[in-house]
PDB file of C-alpha atoms in Angstrom:
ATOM      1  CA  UNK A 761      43.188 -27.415   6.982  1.00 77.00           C
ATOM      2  CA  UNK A 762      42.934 -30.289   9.094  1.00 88.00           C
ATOM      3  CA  UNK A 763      41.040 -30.937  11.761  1.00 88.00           C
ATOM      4  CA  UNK A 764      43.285 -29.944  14.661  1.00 91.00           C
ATOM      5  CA  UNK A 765      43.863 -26.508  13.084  1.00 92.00           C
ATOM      6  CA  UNK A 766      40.298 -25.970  12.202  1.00 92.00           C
ATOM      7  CA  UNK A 767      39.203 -26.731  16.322  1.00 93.00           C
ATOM      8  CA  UNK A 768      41.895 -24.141  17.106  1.00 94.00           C
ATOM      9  CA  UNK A 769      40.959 -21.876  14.712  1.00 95.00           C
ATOM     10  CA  UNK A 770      36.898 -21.618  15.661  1.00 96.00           C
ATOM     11  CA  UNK A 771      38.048 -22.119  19.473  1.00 96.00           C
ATOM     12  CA  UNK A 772      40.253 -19.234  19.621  1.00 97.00           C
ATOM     13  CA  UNK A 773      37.994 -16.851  17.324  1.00 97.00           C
ATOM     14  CA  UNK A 774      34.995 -18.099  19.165  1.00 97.00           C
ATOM     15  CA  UNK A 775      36.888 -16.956  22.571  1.00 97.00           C
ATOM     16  CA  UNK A 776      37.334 -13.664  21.009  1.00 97.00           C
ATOM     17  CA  UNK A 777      34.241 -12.927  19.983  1.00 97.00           C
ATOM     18  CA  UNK A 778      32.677 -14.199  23.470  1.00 97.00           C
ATOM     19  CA  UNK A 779      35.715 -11.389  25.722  1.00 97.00           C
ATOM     20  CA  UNK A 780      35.080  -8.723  23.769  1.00 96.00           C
ATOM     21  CA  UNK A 781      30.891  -9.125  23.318  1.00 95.00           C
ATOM     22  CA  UNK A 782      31.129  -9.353  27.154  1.00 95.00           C
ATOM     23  CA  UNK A 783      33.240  -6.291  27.866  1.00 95.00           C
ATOM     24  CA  UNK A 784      30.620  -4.615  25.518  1.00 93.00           C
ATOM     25  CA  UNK A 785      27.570  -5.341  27.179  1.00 89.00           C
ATOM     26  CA  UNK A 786      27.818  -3.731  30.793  1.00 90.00           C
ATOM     27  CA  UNK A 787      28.810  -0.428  28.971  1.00 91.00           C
ATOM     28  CA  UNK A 788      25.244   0.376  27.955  1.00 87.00           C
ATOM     29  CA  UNK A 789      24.243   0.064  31.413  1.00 86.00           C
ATOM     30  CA  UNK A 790      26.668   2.591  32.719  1.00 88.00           C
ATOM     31  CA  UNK A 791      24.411   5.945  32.525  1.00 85.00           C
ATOM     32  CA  UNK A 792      20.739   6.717  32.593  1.00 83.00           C
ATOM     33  CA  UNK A 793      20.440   9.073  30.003  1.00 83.00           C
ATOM     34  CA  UNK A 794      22.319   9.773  27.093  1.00 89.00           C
ATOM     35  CA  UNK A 795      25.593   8.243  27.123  1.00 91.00           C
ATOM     36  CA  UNK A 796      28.478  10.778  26.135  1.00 93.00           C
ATOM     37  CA  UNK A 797      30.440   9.787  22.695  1.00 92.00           C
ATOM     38  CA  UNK A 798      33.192   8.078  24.428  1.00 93.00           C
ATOM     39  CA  UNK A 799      31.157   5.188  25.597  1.00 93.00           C
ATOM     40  CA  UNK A 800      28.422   4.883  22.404  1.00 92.00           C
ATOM     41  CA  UNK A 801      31.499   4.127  20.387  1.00 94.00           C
ATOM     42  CA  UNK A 802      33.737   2.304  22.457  1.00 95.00           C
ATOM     43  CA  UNK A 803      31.334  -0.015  22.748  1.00 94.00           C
ATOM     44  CA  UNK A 804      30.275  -0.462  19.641  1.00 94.00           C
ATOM     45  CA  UNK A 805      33.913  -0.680  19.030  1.00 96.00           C
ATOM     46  CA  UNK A 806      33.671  -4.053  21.163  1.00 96.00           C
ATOM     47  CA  UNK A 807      30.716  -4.902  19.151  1.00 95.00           C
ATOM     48  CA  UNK A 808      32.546  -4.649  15.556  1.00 96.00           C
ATOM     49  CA  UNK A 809      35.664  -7.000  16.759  1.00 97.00           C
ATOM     50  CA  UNK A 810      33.439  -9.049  18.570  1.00 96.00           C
ATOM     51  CA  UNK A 811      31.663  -9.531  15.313  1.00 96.00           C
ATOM     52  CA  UNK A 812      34.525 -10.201  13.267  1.00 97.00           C
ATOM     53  CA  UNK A 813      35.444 -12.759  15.617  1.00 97.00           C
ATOM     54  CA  UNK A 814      32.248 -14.071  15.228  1.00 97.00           C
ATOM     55  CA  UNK A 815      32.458 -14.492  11.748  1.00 97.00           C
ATOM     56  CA  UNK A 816      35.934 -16.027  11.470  1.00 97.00           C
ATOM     57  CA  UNK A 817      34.501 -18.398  14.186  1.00 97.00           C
ATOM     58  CA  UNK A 818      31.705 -19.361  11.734  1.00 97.00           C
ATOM     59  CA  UNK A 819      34.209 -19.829   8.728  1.00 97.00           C
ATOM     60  CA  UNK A 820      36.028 -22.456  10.948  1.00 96.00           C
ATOM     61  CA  UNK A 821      33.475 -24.179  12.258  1.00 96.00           C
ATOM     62  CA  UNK A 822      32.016 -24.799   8.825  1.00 96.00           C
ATOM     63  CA  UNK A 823      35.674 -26.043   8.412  1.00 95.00           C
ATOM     64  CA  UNK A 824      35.806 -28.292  11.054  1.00 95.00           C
ATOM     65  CA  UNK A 825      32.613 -29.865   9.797  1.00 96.00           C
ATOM     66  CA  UNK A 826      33.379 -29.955   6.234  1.00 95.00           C
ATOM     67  CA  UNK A 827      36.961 -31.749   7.458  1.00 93.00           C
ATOM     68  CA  UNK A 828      35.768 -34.134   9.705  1.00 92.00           C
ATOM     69  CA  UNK A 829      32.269 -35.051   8.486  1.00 93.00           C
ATOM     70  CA  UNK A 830      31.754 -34.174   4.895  1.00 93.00           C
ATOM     71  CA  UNK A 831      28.239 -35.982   4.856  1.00 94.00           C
ATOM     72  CA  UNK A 832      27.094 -32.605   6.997  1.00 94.00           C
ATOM     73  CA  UNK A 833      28.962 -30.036   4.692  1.00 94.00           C
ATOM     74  CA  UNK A 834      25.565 -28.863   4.235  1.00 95.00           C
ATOM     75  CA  UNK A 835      24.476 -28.057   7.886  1.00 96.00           C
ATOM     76  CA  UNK A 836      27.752 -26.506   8.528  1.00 95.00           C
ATOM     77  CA  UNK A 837      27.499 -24.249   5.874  1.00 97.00           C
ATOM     78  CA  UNK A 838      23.942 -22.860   6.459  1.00 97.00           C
ATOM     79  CA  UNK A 839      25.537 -22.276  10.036  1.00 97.00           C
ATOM     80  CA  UNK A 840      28.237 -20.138   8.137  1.00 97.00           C
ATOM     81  CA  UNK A 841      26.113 -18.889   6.150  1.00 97.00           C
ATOM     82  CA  UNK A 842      23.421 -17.407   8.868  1.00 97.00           C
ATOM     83  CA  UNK A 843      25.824 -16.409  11.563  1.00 96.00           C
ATOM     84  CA  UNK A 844      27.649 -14.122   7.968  1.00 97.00           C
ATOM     85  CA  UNK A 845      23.744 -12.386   7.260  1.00 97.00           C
ATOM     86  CA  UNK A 846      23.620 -11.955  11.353  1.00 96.00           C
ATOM     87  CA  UNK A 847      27.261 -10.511  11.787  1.00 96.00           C
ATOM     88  CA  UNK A 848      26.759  -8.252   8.702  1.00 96.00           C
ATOM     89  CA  UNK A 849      23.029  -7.108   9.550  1.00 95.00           C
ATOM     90  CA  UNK A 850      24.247  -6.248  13.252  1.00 94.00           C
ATOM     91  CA  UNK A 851      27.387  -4.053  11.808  1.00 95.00           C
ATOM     92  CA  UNK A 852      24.992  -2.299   9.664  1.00 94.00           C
ATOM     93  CA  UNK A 853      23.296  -0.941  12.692  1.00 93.00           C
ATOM     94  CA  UNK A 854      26.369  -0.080  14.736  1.00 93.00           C
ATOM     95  CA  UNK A 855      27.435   1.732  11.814  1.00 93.00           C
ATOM     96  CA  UNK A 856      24.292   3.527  11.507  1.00 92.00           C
ATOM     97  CA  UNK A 857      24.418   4.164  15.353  1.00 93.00           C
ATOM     98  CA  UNK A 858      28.086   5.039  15.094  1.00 92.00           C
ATOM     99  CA  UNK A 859      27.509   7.690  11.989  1.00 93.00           C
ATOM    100  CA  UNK A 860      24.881   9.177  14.221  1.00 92.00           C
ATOM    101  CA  UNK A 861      26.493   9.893  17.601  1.00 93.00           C
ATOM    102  CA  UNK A 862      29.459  11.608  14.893  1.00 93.00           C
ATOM    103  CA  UNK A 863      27.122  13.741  13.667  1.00 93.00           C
ATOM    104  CA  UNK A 864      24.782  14.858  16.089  1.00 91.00           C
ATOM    105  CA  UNK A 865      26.493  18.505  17.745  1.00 89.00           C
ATOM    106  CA  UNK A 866      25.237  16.972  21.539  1.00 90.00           C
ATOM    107  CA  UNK A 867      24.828  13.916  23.045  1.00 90.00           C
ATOM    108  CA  UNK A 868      21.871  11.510  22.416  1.00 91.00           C
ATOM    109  CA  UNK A 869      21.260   7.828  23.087  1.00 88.00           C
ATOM    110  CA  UNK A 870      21.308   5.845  19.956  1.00 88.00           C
ATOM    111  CA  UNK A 871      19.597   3.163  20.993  1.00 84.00           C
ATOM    112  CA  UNK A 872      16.523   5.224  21.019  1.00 85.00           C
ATOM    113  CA  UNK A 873      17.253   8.208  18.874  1.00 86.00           C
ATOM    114  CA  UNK A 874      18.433   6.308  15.593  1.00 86.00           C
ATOM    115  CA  UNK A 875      15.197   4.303  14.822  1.00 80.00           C
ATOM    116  CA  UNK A 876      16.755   2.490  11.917  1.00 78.00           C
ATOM    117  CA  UNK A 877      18.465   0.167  13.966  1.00 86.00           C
ATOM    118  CA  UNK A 878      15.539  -1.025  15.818  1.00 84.00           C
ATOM    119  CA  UNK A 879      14.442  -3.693  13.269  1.00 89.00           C
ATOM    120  CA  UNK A 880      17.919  -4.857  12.697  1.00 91.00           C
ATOM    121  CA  UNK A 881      19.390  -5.724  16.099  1.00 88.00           C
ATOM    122  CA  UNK A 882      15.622  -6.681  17.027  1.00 91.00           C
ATOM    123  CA  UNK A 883      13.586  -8.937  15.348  1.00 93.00           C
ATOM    124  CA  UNK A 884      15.940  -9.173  12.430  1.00 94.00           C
ATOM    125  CA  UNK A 885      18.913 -10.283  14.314  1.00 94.00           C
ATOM    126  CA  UNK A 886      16.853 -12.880  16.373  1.00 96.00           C
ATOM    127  CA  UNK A 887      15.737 -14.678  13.483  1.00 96.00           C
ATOM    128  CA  UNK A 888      18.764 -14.933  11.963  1.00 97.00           C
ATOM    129  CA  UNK A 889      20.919 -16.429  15.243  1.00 97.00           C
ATOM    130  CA  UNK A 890      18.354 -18.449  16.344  1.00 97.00           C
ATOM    131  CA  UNK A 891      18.572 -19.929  12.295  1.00 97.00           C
ATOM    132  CA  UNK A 892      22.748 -19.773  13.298  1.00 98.00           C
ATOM    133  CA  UNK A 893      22.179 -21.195  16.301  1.00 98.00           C
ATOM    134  CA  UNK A 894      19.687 -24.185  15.061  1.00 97.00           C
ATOM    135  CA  UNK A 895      22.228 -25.259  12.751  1.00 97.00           C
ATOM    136  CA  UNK A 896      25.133 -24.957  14.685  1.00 97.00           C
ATOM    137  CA  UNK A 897      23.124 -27.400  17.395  1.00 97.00           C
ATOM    138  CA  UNK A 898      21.809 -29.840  14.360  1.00 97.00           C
ATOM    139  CA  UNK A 899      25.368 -29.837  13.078  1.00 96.00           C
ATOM    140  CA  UNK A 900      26.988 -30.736  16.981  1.00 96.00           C
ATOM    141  CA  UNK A 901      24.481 -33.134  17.518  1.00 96.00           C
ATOM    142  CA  UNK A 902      24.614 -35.338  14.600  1.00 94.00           C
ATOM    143  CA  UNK A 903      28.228 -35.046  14.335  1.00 93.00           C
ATOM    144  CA  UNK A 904      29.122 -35.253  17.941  1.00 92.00           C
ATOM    145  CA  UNK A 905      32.316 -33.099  17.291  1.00 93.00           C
ATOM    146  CA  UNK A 906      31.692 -31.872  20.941  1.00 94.00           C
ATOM    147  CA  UNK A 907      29.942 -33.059  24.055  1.00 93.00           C
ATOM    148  CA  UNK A 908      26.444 -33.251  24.407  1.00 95.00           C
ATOM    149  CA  UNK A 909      25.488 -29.830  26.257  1.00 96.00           C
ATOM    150  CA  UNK A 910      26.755 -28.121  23.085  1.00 95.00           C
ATOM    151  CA  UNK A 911      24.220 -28.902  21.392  1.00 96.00           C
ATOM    152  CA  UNK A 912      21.924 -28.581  23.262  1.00 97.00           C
ATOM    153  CA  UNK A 913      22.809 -25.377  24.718  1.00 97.00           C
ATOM    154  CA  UNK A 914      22.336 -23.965  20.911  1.00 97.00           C
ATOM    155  CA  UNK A 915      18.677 -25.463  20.391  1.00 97.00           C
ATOM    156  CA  UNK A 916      17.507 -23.724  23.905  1.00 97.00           C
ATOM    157  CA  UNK A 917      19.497 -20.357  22.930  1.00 97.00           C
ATOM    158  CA  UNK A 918      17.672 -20.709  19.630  1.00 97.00           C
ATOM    159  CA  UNK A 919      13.902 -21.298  21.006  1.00 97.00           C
ATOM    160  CA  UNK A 920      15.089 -17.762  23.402  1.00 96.00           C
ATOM    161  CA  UNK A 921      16.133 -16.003  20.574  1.00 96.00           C
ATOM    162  CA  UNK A 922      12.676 -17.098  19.271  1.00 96.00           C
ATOM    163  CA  UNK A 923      10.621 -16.150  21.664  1.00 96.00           C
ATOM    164  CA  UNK A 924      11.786 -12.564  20.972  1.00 95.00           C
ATOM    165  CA  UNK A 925      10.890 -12.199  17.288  1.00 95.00           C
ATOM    166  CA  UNK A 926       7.342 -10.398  18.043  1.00 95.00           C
ATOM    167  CA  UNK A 927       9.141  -7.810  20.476  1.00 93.00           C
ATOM    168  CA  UNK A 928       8.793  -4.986  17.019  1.00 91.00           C
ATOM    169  CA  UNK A 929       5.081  -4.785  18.469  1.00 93.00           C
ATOM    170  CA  UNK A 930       5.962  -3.852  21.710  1.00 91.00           C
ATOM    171  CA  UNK A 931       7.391  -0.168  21.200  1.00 88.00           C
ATOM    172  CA  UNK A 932      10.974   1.351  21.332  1.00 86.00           C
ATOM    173  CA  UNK A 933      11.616   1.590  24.943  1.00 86.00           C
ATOM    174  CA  UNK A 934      14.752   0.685  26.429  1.00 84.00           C
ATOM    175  CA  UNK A 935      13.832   0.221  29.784  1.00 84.00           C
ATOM    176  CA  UNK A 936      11.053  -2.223  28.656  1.00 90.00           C
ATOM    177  CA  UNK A 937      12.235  -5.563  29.025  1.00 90.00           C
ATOM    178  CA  UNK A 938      10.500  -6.891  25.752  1.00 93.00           C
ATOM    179  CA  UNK A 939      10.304  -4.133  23.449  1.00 91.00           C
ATOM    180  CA  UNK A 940      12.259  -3.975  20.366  1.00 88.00           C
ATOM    181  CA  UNK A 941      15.006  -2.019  21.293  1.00 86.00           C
ATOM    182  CA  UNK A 942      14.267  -3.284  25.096  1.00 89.00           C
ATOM    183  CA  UNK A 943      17.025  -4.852  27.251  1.00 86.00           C
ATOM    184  CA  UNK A 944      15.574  -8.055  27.275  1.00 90.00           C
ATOM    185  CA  UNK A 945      15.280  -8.179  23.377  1.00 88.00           C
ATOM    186  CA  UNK A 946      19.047  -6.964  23.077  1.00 88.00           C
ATOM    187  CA  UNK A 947      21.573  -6.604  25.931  1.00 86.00           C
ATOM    188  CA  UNK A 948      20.177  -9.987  27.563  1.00 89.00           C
ATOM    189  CA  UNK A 949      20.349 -12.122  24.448  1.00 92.00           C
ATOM    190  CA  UNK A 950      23.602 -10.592  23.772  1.00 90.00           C
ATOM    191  CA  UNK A 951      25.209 -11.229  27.002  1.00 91.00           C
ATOM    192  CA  UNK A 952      23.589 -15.076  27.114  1.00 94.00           C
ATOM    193  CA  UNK A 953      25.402 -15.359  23.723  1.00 95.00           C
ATOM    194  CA  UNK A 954      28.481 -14.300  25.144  1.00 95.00           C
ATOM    195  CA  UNK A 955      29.176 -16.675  27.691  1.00 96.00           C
ATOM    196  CA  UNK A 956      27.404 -19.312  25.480  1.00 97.00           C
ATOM    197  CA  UNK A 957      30.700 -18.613  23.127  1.00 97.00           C
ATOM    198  CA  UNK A 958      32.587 -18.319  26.026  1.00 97.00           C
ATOM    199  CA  UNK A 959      32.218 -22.139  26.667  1.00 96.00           C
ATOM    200  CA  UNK A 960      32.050 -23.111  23.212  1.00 97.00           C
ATOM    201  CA  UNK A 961      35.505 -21.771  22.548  1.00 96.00           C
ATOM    202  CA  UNK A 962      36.901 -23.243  25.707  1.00 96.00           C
ATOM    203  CA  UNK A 963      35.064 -26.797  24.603  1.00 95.00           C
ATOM    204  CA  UNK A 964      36.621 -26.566  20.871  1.00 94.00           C
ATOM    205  CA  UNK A 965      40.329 -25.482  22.658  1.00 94.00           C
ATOM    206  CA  UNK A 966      40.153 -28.383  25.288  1.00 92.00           C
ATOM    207  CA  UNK A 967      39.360 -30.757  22.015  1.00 91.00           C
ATOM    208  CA  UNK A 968      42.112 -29.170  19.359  1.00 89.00           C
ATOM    209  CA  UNK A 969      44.265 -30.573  22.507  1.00 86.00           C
ATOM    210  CA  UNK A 970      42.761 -33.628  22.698  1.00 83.00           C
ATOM    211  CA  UNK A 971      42.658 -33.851  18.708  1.00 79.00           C
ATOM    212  CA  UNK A 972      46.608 -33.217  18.447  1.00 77.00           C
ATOM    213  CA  UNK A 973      47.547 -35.513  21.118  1.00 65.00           C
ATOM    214  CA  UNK A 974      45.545 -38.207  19.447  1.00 69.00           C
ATOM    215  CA  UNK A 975      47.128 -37.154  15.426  1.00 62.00           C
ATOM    216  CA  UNK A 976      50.637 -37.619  17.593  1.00 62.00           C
ATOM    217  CA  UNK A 977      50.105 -41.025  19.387  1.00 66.00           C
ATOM    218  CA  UNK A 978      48.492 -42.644  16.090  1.00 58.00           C
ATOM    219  CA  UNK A 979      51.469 -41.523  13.620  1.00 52.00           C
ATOM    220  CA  UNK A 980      53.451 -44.295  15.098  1.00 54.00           C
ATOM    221  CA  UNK A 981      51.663 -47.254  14.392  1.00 51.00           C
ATOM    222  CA  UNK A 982      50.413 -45.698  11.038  1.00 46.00           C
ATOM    223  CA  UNK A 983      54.040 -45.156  10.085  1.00 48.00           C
ATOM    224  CA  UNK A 984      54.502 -49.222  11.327  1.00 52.00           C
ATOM    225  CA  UNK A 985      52.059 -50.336   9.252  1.00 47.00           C
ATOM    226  CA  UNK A 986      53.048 -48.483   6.349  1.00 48.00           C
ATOM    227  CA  UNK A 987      56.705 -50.326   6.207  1.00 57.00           C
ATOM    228  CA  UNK A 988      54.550 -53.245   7.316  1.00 59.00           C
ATOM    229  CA  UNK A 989      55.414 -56.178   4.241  1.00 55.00           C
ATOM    230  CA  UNK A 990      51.963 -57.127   2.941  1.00 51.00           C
TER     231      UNK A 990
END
């Protein structure tokens, strides 16, 4: 893979992942109680592709690093490697949350009712994309593959997703903005991700352009110098 098809690659998954984690997050502000089945598993439909996305995203980007700067194969691949644990540990709870709306005979409100999940999409899950996120801004900023704010962008996302690791302490209420099921803890950090991904995947399109346009205008003079008599 070279390096124009691995910026296309994590720009277009990462564009995916952002559309359809942002169509998901309004829906579990929609009703006050429990939500009827429709809406717990449409959007947790949302959730699963935009998690898939996230993943492939994750895959390429490693790419792209591994392709363009081999010295940082290393910090590219604990980025892949994180944001895998973090898409895998988050479809284990919409799963569970999923298998439980199925079963129950009336509706309920998962993100209360199925306690399982707390922990994962909680604590868990910040801890494990503010690790994605460190490495993805370590990776950026010592390979320069994009412009500055990407980088930094990822280390303040990461020091958020910090500040929420202790929220298990602070009970299972929704409408509390720092417990661990709490709206801050989940929906916010979800939807800041989002749009974080959002410009990330317009940032890696806008430089797959850039990078063909540049692989065209230099196969001239490398064909020249090729035929070039030494």
């Amino acid at each position: 893979m070279n390096e124009t098809t691995a910026r296309r690659l994590a720009g277009f998954a990462c564009l995916a992942a952002a559309v359809a984690l942002i169509v998901e997050v309004p829906l579990y502000f929609l009703y006050d109680g429990p939500p009827p089945d429709s809406n717990v598993l449409a959007r947790l439909l949302f959730g699963i592709l935009g998690l898939t996305f996230f993943i492939v995203f994750a895959a390429a980007f490693r790419e792209l690093v591994r392709t363009v700067r081999p010295a940082y194969e290393w910090a590219g691949s604990l980025a892949f490697t994180a944001g895998l644990v973090y898409g895998t540990v988050t479809l284990v709870s919409s799963g569970l949350e999923g298998g439980a709306v199925i079963a129950a005979d009336h509706p309920i409100d998962p993100t209360i009712d199925v306690s399982g999940t707390y922990i994962l999409y909680g604590t868990i899950g910040r801890v494990l994309l503010a690790l994605f996120l460190a490495a993805v801004g370590h990776t950026l900023s010592r390979t320069r593959l994009l412009p500055s704010w990407a980088h930094r962008s990822a280390f303040v996302l990461a020091g958020l997703n910090v500040a929420f690791v202790p929220s298990l302490f602070f009970g299972n209420e929704p409408a509390h903005f720092y417990a661990a099921n709490g709206w801050g803890t989940t929906a916010s950090m979800g939807a800041i991700l989002s749009y974080w991904l959002l410009a990330l995947g317009i940032s890696l399109c806008r430089s797959a352009a850039k990078s063909a346009h540049r692989q065209v205008t230099d196969a001239p003079s490398a064909a020249g110098a090729a035929r070039r008599p030494a």
